[in-house]
Short mmCIF file of C-alpha atoms and ligand atoms in Angstrom, two decimals:
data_model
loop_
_atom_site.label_atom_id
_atom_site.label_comp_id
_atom_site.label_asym_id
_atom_site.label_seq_id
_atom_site.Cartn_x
_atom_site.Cartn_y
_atom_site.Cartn_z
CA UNK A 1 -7.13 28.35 -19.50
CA UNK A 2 -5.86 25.94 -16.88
CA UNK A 3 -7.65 23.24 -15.44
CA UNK A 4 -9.45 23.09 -11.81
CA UNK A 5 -10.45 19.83 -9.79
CA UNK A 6 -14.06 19.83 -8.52
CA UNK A 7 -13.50 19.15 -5.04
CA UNK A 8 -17.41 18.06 -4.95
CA UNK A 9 -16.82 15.56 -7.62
CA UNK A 10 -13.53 14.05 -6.51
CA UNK A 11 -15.27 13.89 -2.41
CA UNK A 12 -18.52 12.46 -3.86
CA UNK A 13 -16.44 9.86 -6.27
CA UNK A 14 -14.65 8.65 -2.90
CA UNK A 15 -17.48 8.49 -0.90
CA UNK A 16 -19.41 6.04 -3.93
CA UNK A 17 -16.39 3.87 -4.09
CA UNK A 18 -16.76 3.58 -0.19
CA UNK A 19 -19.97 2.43 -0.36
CA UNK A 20 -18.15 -0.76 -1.63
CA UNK A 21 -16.85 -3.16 1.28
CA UNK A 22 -18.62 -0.48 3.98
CA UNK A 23 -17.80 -1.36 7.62
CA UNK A 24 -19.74 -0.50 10.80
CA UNK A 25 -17.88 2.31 11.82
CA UNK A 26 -17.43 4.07 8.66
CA UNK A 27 -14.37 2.32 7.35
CA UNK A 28 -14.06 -0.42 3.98
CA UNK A 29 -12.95 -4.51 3.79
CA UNK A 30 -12.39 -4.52 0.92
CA UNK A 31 -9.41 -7.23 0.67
CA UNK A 32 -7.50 -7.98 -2.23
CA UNK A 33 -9.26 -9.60 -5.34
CA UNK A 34 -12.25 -10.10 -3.00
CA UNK A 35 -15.76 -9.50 -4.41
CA UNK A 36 -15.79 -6.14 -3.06
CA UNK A 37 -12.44 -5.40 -5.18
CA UNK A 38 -14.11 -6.62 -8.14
CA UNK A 39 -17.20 -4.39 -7.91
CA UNK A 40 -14.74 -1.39 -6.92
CA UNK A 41 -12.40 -2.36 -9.66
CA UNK A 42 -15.78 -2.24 -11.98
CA UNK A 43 -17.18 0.69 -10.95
CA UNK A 44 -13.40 2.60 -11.49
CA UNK A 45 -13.44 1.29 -14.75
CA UNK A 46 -16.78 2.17 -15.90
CA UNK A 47 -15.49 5.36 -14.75
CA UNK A 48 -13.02 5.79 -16.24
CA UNK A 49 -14.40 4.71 -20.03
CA UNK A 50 -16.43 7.42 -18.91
CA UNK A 51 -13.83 10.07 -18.99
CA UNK A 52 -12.68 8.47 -21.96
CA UNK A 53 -10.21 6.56 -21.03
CA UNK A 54 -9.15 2.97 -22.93
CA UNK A 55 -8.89 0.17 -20.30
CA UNK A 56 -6.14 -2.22 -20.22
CA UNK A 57 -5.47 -5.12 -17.64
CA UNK A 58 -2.05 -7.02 -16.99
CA UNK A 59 -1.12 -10.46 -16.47
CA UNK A 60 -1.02 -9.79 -13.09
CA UNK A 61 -4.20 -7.59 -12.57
CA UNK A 62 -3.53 -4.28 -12.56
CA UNK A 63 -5.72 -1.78 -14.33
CA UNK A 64 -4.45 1.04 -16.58
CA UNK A 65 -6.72 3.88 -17.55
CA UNK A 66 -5.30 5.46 -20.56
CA UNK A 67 -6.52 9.06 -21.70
CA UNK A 68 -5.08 9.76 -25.17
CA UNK A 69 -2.57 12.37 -25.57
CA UNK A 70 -2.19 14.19 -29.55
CA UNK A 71 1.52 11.78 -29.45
CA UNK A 72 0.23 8.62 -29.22
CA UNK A 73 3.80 7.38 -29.39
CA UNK A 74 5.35 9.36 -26.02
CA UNK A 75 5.27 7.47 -22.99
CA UNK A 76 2.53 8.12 -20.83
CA UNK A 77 2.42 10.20 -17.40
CA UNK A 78 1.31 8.08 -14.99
CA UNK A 79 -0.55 8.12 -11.56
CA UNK A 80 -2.80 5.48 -9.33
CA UNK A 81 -2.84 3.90 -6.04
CA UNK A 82 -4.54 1.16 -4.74
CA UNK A 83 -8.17 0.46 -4.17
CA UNK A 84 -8.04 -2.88 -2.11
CA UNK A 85 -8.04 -1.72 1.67
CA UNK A 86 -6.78 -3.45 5.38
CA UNK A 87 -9.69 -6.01 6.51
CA UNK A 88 -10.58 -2.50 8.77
CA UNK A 89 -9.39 0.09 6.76
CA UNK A 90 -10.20 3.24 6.13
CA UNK A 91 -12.09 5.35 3.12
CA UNK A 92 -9.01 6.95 1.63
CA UNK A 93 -6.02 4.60 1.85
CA UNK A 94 -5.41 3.84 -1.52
CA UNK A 95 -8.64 4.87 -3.17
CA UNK A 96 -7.79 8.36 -3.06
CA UNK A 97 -4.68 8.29 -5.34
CA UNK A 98 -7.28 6.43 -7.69
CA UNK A 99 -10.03 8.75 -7.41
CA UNK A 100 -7.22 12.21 -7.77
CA UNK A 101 -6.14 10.50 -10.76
CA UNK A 102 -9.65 10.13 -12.50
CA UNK A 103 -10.64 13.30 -11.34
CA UNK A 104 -7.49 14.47 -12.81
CA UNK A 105 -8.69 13.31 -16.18
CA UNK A 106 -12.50 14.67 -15.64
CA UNK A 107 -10.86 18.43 -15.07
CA UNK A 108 -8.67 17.51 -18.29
CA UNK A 109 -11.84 16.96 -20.15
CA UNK A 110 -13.85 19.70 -18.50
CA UNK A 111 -11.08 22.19 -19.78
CA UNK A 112 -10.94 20.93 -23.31
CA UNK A 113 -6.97 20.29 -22.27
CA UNK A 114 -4.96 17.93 -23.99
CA UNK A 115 -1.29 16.87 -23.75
CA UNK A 116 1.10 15.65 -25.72
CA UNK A 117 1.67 12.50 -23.88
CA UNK A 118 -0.70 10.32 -22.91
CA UNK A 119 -2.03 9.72 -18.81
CA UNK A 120 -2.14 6.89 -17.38
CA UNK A 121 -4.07 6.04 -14.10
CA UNK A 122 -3.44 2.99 -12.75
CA UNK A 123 -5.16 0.69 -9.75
CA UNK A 124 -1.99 -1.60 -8.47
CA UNK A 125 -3.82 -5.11 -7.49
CA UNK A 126 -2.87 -6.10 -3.85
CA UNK A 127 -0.50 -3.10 -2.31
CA UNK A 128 -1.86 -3.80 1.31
CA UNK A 129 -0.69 -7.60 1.19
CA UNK A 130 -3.88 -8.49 3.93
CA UNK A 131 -4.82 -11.45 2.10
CA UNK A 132 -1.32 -12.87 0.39
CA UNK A 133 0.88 -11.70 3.13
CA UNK A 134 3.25 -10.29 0.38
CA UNK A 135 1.62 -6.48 -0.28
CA UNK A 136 2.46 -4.21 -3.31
CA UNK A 137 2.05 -7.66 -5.62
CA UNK A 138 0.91 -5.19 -8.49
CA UNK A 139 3.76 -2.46 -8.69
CA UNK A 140 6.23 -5.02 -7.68
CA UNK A 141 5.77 -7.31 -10.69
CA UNK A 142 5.21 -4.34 -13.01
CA UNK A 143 8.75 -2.75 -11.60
CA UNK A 144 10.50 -6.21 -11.69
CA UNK A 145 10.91 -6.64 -8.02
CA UNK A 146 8.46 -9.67 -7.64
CA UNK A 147 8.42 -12.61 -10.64
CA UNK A 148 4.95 -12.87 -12.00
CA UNK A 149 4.76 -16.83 -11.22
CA UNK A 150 5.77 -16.69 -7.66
CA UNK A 151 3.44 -13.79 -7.44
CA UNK A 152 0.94 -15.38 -9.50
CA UNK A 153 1.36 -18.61 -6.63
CA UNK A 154 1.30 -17.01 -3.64
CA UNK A 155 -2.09 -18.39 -1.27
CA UNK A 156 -3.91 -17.04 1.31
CA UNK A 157 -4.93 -19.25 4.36
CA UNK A 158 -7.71 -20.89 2.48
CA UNK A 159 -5.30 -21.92 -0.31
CA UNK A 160 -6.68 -19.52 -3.08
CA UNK A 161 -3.29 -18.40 -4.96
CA UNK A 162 -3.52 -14.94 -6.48
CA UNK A 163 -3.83 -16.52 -10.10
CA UNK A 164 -7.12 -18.06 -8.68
CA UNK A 165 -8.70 -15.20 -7.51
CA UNK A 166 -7.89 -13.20 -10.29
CA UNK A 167 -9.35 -15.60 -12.61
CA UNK A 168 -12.38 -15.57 -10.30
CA UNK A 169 -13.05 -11.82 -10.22
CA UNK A 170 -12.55 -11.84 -14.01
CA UNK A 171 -8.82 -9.38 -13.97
CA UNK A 172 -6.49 -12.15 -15.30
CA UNK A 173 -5.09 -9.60 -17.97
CA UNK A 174 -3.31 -10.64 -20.41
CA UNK A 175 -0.34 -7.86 -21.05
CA UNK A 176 3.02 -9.02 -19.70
CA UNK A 177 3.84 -6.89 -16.68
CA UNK A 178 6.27 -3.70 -16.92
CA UNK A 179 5.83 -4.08 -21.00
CA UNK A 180 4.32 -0.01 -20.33
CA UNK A 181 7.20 1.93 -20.25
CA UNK A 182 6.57 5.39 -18.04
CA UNK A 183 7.41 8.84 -18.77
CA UNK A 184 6.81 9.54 -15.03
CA UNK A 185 4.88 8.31 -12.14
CA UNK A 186 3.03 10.54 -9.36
CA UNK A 187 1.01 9.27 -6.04
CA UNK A 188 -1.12 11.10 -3.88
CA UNK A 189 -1.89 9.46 -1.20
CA UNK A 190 -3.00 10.64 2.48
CA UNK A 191 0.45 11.05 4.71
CA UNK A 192 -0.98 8.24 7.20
CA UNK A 193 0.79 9.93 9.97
CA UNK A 194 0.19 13.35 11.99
CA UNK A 195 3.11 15.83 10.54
CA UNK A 196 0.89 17.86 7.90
CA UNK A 197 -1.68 18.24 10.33
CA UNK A 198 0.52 19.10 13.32
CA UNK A 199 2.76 21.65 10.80
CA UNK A 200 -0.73 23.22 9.52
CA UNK A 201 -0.01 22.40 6.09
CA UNK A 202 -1.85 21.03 3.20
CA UNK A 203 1.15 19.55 1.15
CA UNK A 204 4.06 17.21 1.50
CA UNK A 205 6.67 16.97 -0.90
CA UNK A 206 7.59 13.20 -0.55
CA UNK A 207 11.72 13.06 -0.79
CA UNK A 208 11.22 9.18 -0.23
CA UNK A 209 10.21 6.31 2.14
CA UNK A 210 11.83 4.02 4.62
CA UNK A 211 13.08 0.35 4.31
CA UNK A 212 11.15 -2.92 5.11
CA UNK A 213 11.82 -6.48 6.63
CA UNK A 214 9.04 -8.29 6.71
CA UNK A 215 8.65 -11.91 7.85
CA UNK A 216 6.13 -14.93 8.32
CA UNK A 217 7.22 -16.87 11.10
CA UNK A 218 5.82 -20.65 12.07
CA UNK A 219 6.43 -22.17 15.64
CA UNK A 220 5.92 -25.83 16.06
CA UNK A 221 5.48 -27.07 19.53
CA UNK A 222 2.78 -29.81 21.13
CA UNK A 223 -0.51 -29.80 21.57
CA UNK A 224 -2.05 -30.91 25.23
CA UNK A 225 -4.46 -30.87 27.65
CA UNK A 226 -4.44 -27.32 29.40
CA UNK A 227 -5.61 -29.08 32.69
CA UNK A 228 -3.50 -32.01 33.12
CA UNK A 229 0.02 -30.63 31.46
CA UNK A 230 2.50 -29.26 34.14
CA UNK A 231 3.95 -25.79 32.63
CA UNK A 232 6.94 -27.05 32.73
CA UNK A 233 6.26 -29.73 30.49
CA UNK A 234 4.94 -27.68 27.72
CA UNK A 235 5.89 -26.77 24.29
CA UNK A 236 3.43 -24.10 24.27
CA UNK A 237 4.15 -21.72 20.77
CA UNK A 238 1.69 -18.90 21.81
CA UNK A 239 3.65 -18.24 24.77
CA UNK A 240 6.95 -18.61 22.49
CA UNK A 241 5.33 -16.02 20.26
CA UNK A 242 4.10 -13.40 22.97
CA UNK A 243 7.77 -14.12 24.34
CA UNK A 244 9.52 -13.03 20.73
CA UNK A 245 6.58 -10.20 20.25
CA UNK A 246 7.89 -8.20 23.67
CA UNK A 247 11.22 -8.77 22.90
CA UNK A 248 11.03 -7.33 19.54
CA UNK A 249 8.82 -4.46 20.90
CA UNK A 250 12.15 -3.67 23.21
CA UNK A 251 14.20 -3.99 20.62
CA UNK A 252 13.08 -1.18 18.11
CA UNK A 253 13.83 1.67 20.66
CA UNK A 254 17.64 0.56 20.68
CA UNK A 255 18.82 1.93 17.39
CA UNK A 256 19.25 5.91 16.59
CA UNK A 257 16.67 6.82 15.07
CA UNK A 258 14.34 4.12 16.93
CA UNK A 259 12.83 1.59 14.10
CA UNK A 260 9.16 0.40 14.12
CA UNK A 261 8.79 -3.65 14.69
CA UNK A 262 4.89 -4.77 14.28
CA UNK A 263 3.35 -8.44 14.97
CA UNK A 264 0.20 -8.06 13.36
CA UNK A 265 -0.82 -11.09 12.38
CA UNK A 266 -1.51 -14.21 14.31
CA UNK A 267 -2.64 -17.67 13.72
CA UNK A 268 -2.78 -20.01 16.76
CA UNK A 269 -3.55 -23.44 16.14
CA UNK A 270 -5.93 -25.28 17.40
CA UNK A 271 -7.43 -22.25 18.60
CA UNK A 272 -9.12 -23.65 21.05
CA UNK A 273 -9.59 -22.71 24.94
CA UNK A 274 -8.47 -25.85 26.51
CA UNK A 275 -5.36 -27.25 24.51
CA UNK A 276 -2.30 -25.67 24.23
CA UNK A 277 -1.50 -24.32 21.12
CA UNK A 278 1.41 -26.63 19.08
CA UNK A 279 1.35 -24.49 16.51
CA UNK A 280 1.34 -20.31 15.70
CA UNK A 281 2.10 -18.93 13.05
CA UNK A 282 2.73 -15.05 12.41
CA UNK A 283 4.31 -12.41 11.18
CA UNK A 284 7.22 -9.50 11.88
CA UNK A 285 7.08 -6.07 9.62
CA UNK A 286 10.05 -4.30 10.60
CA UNK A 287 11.20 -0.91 9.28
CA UNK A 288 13.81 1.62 8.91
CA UNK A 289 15.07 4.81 6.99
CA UNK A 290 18.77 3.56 7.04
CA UNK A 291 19.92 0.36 4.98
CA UNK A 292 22.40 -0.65 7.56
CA UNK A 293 19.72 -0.18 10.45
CA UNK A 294 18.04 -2.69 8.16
CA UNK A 295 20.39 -5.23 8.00
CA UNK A 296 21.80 -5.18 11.74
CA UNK A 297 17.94 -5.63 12.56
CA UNK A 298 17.34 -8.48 10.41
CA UNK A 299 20.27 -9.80 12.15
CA UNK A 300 18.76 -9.05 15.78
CA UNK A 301 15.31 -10.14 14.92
CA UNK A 302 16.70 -13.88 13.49
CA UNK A 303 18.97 -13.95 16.79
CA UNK A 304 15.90 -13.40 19.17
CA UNK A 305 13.77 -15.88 17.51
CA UNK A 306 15.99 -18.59 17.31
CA UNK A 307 17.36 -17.95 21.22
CA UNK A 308 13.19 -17.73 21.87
CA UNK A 309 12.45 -20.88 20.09
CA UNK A 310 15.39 -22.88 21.38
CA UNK A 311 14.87 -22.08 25.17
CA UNK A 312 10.83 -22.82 25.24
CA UNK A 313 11.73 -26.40 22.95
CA UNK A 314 10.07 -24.42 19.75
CA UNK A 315 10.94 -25.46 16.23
CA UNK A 316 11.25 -21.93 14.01
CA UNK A 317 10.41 -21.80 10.32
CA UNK A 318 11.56 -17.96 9.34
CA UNK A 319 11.03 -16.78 5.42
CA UNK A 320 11.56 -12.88 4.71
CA UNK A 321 8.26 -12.24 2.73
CA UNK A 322 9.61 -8.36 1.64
CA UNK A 323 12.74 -6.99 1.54
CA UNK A 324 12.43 -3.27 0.29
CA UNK A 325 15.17 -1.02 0.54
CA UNK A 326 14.89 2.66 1.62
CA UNK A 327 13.27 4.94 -1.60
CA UNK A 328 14.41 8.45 -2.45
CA UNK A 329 11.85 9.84 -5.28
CA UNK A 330 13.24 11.11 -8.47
CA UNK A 331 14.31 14.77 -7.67
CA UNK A 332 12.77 16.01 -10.85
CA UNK A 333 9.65 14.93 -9.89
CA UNK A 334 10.07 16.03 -6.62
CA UNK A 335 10.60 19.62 -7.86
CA UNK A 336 7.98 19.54 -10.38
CA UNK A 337 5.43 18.57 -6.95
CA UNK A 338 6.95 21.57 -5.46
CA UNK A 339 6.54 23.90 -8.51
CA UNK A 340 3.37 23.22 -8.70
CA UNK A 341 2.82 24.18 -5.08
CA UNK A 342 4.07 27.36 -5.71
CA UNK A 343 3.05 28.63 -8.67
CA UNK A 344 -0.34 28.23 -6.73
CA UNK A 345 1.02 29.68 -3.73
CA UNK A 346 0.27 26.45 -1.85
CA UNK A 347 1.98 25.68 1.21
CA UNK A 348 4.43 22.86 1.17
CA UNK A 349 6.60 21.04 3.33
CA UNK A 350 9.46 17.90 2.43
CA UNK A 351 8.33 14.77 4.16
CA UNK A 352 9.83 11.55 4.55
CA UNK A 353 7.17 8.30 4.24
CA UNK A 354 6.98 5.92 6.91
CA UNK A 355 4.53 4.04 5.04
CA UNK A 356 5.49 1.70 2.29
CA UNK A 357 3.76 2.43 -1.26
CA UNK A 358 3.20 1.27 -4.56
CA UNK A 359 5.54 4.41 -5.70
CA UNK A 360 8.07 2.74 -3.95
CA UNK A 361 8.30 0.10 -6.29
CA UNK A 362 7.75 2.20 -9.40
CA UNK A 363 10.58 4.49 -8.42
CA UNK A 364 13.40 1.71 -9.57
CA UNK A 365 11.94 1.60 -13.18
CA UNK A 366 10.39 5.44 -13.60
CA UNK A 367 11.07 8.60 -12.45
CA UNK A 368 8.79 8.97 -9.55
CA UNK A 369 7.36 11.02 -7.17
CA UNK A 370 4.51 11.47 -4.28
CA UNK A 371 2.29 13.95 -2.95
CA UNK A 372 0.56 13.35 0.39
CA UNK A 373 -2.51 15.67 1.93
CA UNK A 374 -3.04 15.69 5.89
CA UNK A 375 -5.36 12.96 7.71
CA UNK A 376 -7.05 13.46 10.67
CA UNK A 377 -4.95 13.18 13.71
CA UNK A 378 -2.53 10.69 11.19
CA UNK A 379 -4.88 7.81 11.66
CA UNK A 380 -4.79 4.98 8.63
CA UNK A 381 -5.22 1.50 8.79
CA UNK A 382 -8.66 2.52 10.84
CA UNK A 383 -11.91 2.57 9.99
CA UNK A 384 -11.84 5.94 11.54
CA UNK A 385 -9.55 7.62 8.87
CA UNK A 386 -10.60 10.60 7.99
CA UNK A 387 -9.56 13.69 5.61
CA UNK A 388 -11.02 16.80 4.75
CA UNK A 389 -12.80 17.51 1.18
CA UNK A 390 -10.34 20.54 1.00
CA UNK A 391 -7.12 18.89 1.34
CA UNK A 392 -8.23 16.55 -1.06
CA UNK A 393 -8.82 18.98 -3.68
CA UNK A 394 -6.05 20.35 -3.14
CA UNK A 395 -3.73 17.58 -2.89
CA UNK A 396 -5.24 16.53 -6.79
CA UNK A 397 -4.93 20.14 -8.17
CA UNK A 398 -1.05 19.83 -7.51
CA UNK A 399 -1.08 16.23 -9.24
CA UNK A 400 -2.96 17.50 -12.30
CA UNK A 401 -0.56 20.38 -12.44
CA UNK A 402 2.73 18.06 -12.05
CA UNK A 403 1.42 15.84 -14.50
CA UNK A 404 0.02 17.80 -17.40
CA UNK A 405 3.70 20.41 -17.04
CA UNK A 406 5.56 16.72 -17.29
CA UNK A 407 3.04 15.66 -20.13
CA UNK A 408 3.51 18.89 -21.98
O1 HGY B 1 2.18 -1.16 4.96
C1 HGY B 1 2.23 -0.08 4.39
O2 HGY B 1 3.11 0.71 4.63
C2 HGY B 1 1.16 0.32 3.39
O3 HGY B 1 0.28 1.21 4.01
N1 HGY B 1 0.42 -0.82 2.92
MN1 MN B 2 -1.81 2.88 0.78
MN1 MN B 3 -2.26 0.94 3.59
#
């Protein structure tokens, strides 16, 4: 007898965790090691003892859900997202590679099924990087990409460093990082763009992601009076910024294929209607399938800020905050997704992410693979992302499969 998700329990499961951080129009805030994290990291745990699951927590936060397999000894089969969300995010970012995985277990149970090696689900703390500016803080300590004390120090603009707010929500684990070692790692996760939806299908086989450049950027200029300062006189940083931001904007269209530049975050200072800001600070998340792409840009984006800066009388502070290289997923894995599709006779295609994700990281210290389900009209980072109940089901179905032929 073979296991079947409940797509009623897995859609109801989301749609309780949503409920935590709720936004106006139907999205969740719920921002890394916030309160709302807490009560969602709670509420996944409780759910997860549940299922019966043991419940350990790292040194730097992350949960792992661990349903016993009959070799205690084997290295687990992993899966998990994230549940913190974008300050407007959306209901299934994250907390549906969570919720597949529990509901994983729950079908597990239902059956009577159990494998050899153990599973594993796992929240990652901080993938978005909304609040520490860094993103995928979890899975990059775990996978050795990030040092736990510089992750552990990073602060958001109040201050707060991550070891803070852990300690405040109560998740200051204390298992060193990466000390789990993996057996295999799968993610669903919703595709976040509009290719399932536009190719009609319910299933991409994730071959791997694209690269990043990320950077925080600080102009220092003067503060004046906006009335009495001629323009010409001014050391104005907004203006610097807005300068830099169209310039970078041109510049992603002129490599082959075109990249993706993005200044999403911006903090004038004083902030104030009637003095010219002396200070902005922001940041640049640049991205691109090919390594060298990556580099040439990193190149072109240091070039136009420091041209930018010098001409408007700007002094630039520049740090890379992520460097990730392009991913390709563990072929293995990659075939046992696609097995999986078809000895179900689910329809399939290979997709490439443009989003970054916690599986990203994991991929340099487990064999690793993704599964992504369509989104409405490939909106994310929205309050109005949206998915259907089906695809959902369906999209955790192929994850129990993958996992439990991998767990033996
Ligand atoms: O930025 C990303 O690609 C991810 O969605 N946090
Ligand atoms: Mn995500
Ligand atoms: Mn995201």
């Amino acid at each position: 007898m073979n296991a079947v998700i409940n797509k009623d329990r897995l859609w109801e499961s989301l749609m309780q965790l949503a409920e935590i951080g709720a936004t106006p129009k139907g999205g969740v805030c719920r921002i890394s090691l916030s309160d709302e994290d807490r009560r969602a990291r709670d509420l996944f745990c409780t759910w997860a003892r549940d299922a019966g699951c043991d419940i350990r927590i790292d040194a730097i936060g992350n949960i792992f859900a661990r349903r016993p397999g009959n070799d205690a000894a084997a290295a687990p089969v992993v899966t998990g997202s994230h549940i913190d969300s974008q300050p407007l995010g959306g209901k299934f970012d994250g907390a549906y590679g969570v919720m597949a995985g529990l509901e994983v277990v729950r079908a597990l149970n239902d059956a009577g099924i159990e494998t050899a090696a153990p599973l594993e689900i796992v929240d990652w703390t901080d993938e978005e990087g909304a609040r520490f500016a860094a993103g995928c803080i979890g899975s990059g300590v775990f996978s050795g990409h990030r040092d736990l004390n510089d992750a552990l120090s990073l602060s958001d603009a109040e201050g707060t460093t991550v070891a803070d707010a852990l300690r405040e929500i109560g998740y200051a684990g204390d298992i060193a990082p990466g000390s789990i070692p993996f057996k295999a790692y799968f993610e669903a996760h919703i595709e976040q763009g509009p290719v399932l939806e536009a190719a009609g299908l319910p299933i991409g086989t994730v071959i791997g992601a694209q690269g990043q450049r990320c950077f925080m950027v600080t102009l220092t200029g003067v503060d004046g009076h906006a009335g009495t300062l001629p323009m010409a006189k001014r050391q104005d940083t907004f203006v610097g910024t807005a300068k830099i931001t169209v310039a970078l904007s041109e510049l992603a269209a002129t490599y082959d294929p075109p990249a993706v530049i993005t200044v999403g975050h911006v903090r004038v200072s004083p902030n104030s209607r009637n003095t010219i800001p002396g200070r902005t600070v922001f940041t640049i998340d640049s991205r691109h399938p090919d390594t060298d792409v990556l580099q040439r840009m990193e190149a072109d984006i240091t070039r136009i800020c420091t041209d930018i800066a010098k001409a408007d009388g700007l002094e630039l502070q520049m740090d890379a905050v992520t460097r990730a290289e392009p991913v390709a997923f563990d072929p293995g894995c990659v075939d046992a997704v696609r097995t999986a599709c078809r000895e179900r006779q689910i329809r399939f295609m290979d997709i490439h992410s443009g989003a970054g994700h916690d599986a990203c990281k994991i991929a340099a210290v487990a064999p690793t693979g993704m599964i992504f389900v369509p989104c409405e009209d490939g909106i994310s980072h929205n309050e109005l992302e949206s998915a259907r109940a089906e695809d959902l089901a369906t999209g955790a179905q192929v994850l129990l499969d993958a996992m439990v032929k991998v767990a033996g």
